[in-house]
PDB file of C-alpha atoms in Angstrom:
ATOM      1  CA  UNK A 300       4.327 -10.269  32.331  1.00 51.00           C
ATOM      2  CA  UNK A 301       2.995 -11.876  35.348  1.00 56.00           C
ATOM      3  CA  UNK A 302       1.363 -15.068  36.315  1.00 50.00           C
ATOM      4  CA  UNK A 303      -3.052 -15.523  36.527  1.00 54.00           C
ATOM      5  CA  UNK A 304      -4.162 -18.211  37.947  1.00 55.00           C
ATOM      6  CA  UNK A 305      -1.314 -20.262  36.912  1.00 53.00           C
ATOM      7  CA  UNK A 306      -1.538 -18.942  33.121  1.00 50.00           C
ATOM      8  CA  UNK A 307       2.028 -16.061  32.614  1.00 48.00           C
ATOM      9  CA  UNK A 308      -0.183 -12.976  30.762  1.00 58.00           C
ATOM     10  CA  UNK A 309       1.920 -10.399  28.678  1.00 64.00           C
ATOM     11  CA  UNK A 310      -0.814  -7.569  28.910  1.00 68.00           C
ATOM     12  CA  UNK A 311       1.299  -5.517  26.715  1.00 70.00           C
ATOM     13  CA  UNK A 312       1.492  -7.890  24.283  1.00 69.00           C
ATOM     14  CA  UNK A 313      -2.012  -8.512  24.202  1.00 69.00           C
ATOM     15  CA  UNK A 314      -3.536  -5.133  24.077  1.00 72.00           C
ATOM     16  CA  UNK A 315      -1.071  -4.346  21.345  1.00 73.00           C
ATOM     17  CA  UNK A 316      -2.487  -7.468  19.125  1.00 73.00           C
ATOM     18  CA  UNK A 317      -6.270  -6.233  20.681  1.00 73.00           C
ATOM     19  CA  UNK A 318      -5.346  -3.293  18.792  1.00 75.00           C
ATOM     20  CA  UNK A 319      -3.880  -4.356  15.727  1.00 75.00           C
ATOM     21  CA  UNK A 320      -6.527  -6.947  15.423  1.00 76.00           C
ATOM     22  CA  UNK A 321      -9.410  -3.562  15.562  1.00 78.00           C
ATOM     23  CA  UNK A 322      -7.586  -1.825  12.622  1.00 83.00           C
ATOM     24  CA  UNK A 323      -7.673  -4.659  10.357  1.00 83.00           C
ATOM     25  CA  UNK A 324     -10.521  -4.725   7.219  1.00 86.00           C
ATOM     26  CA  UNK A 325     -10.122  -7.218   4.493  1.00 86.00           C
ATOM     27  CA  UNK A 326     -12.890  -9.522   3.043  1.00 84.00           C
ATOM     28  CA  UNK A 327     -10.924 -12.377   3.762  1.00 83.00           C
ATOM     29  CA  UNK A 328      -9.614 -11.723   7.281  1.00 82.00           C
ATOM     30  CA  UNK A 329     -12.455 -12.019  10.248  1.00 76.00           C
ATOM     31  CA  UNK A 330     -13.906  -9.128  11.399  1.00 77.00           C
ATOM     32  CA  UNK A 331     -13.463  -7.929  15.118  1.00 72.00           C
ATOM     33  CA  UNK A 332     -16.141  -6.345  16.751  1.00 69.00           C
ATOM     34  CA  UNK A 333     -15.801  -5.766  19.953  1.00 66.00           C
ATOM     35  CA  UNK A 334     -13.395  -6.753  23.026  1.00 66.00           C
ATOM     36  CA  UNK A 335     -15.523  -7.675  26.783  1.00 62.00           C
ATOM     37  CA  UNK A 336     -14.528  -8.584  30.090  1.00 61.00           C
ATOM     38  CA  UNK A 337     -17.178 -11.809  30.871  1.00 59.00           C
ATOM     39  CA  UNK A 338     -15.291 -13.086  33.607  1.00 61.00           C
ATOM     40  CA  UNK A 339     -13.421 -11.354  36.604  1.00 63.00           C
ATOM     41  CA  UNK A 340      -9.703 -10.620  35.885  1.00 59.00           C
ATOM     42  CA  UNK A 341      -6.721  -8.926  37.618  1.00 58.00           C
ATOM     43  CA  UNK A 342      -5.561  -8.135  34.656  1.00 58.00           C
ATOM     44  CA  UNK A 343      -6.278  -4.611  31.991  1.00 56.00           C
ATOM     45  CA  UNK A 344      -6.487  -7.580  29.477  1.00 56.00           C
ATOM     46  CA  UNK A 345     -10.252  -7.891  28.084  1.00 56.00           C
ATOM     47  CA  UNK A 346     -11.074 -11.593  27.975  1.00 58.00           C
ATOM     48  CA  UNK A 347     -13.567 -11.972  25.741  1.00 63.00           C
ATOM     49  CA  UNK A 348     -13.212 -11.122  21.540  1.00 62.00           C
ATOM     50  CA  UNK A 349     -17.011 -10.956  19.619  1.00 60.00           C
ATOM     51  CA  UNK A 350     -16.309 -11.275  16.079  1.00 63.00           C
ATOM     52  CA  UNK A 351     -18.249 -12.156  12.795  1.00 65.00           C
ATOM     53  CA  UNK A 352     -20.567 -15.198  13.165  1.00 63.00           C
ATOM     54  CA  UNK A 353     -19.507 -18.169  10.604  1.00 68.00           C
ATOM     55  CA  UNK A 354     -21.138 -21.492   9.418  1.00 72.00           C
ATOM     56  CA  UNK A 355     -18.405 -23.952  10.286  1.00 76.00           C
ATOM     57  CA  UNK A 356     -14.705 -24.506   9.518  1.00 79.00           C
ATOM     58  CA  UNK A 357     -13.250 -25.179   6.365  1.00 84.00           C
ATOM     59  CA  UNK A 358     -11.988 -28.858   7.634  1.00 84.00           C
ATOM     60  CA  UNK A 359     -15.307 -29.790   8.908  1.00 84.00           C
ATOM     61  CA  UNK A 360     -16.470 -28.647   5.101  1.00 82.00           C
ATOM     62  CA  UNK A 361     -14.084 -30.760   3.316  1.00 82.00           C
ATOM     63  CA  UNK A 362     -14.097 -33.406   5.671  1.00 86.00           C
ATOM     64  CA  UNK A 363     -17.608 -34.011   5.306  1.00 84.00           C
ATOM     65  CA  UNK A 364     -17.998 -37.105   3.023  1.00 75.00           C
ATOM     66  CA  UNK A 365     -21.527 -36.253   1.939  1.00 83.00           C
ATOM     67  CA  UNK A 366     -20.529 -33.232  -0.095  1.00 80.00           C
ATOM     68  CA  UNK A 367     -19.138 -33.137  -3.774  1.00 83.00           C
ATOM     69  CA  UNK A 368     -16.970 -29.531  -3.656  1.00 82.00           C
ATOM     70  CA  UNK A 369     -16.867 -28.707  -7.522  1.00 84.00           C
ATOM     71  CA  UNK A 370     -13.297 -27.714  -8.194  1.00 86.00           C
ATOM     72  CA  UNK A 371     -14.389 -23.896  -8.794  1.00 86.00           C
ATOM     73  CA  UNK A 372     -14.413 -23.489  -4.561  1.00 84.00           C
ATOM     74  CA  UNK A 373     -11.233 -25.117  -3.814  1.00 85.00           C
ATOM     75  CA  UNK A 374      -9.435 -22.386  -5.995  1.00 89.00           C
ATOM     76  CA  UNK A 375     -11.708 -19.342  -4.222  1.00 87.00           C
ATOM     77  CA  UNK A 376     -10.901 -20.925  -1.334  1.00 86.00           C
ATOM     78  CA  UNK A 377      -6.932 -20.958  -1.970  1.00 88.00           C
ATOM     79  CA  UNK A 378      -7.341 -17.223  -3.568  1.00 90.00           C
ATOM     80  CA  UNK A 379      -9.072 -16.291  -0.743  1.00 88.00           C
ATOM     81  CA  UNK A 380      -6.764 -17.667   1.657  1.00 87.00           C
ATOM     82  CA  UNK A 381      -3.816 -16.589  -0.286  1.00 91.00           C
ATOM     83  CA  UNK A 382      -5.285 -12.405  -0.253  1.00 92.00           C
ATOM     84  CA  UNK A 383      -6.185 -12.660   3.153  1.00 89.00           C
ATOM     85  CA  UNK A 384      -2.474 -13.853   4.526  1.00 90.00           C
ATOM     86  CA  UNK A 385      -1.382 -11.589   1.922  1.00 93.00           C
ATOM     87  CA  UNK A 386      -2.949  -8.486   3.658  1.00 91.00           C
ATOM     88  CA  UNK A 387      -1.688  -9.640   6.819  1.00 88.00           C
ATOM     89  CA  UNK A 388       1.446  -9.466   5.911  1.00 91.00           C
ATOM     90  CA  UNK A 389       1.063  -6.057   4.408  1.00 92.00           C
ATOM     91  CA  UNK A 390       0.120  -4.888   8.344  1.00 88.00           C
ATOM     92  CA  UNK A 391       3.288  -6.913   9.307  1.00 86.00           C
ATOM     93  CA  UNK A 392       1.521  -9.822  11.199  1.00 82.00           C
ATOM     94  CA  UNK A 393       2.254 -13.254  10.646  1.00 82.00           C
ATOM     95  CA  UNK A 394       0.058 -16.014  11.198  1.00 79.00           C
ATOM     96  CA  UNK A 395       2.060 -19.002  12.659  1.00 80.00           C
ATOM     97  CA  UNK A 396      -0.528 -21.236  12.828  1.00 81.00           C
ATOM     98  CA  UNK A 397      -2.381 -21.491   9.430  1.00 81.00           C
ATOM     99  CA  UNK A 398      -4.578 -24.661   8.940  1.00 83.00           C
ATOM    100  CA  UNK A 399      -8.023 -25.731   7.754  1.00 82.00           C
ATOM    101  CA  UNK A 400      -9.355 -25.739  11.245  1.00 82.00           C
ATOM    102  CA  UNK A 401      -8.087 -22.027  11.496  1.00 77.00           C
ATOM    103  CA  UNK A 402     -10.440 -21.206   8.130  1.00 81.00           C
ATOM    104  CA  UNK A 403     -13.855 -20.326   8.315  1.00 77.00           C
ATOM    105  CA  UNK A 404     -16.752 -20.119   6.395  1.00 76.00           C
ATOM    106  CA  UNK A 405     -19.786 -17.882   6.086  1.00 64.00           C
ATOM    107  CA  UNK A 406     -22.379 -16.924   4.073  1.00 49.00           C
ATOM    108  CA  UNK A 407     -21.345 -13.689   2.075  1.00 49.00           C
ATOM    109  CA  UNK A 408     -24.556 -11.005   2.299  1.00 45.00           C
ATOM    110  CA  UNK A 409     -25.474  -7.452   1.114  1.00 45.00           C
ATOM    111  CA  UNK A 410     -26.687  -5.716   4.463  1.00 46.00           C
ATOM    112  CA  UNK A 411     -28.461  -2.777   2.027  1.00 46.00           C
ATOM    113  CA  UNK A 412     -29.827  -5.631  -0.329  1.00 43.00           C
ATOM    114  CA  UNK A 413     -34.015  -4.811   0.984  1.00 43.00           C
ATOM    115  CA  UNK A 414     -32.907  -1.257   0.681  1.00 46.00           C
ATOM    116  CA  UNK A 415     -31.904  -1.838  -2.903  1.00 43.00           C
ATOM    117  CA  UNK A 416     -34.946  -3.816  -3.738  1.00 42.00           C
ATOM    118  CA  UNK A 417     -37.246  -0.627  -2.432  1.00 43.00           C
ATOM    119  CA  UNK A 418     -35.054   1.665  -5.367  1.00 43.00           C
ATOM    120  CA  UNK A 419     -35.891  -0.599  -8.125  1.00 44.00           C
ATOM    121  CA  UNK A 420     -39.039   0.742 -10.516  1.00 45.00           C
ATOM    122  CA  UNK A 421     -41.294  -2.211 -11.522  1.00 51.00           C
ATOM    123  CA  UNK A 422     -40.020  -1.495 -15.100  1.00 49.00           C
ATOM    124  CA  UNK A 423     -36.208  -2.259 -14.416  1.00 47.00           C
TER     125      UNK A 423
END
């Protein structure tokens, strides 16, 4: 470990969760993209994480008065929660810090859904 401006880095420690995080695919853990350097650093450590894009927390969601959440999403949101820190787990990494801020949400899509459209025949 040594000391950045002012900040103690543990480069080994982490590259080693930069890695871990890479090999990680679940539907309910984010996805990492891609680690970047955007600012100058002494260190081997990149600095910057690009990940999947997401609407908005799931406190901001629940916190917002205006909404009426039908009971139906508050147990896919626990399920999903509950698989995701599951799977963690499962790659031995614990999550100390699990919280509603820490949740996010985003709009689930088919990335070959046009293509699929194309295959259908007008009589299906």
């Amino acid at each position: 470990m040594k000391m950045e401006n002012g900040v103690l880095v543990d480069e080994k420690g982490a590259l080693f969760y930069l890695q871990n995080l890479a090999k990680l695919d679940h539907e309910n853990v984010l996805k990492f993209k891609i680690c970047i350097d955007a600012a100058e650093s002494s260190t081997s450590i990149p600095n910057s994480v690009l990940m999947d894009q997401c609407q908005e927390s799931l406190s901001n969601y629940i916190n917002d008065s205006k909404r009426y959440i039908q009971r139906y999403f508050y147990l896919s949101w626990a399920y999903g929660i509950a698989a995701g820190t599951c799977y963690l787990h499962e790659n031995n990494i614990i999550h100390r810090d699990l919280k509603p801020d820490k949740f996010v949400l985003y709009v689930v899509a088919d990335p070959d859904f046009q293509l699929s459209l194309t295959r259908l025949k007008p009589n299906q």
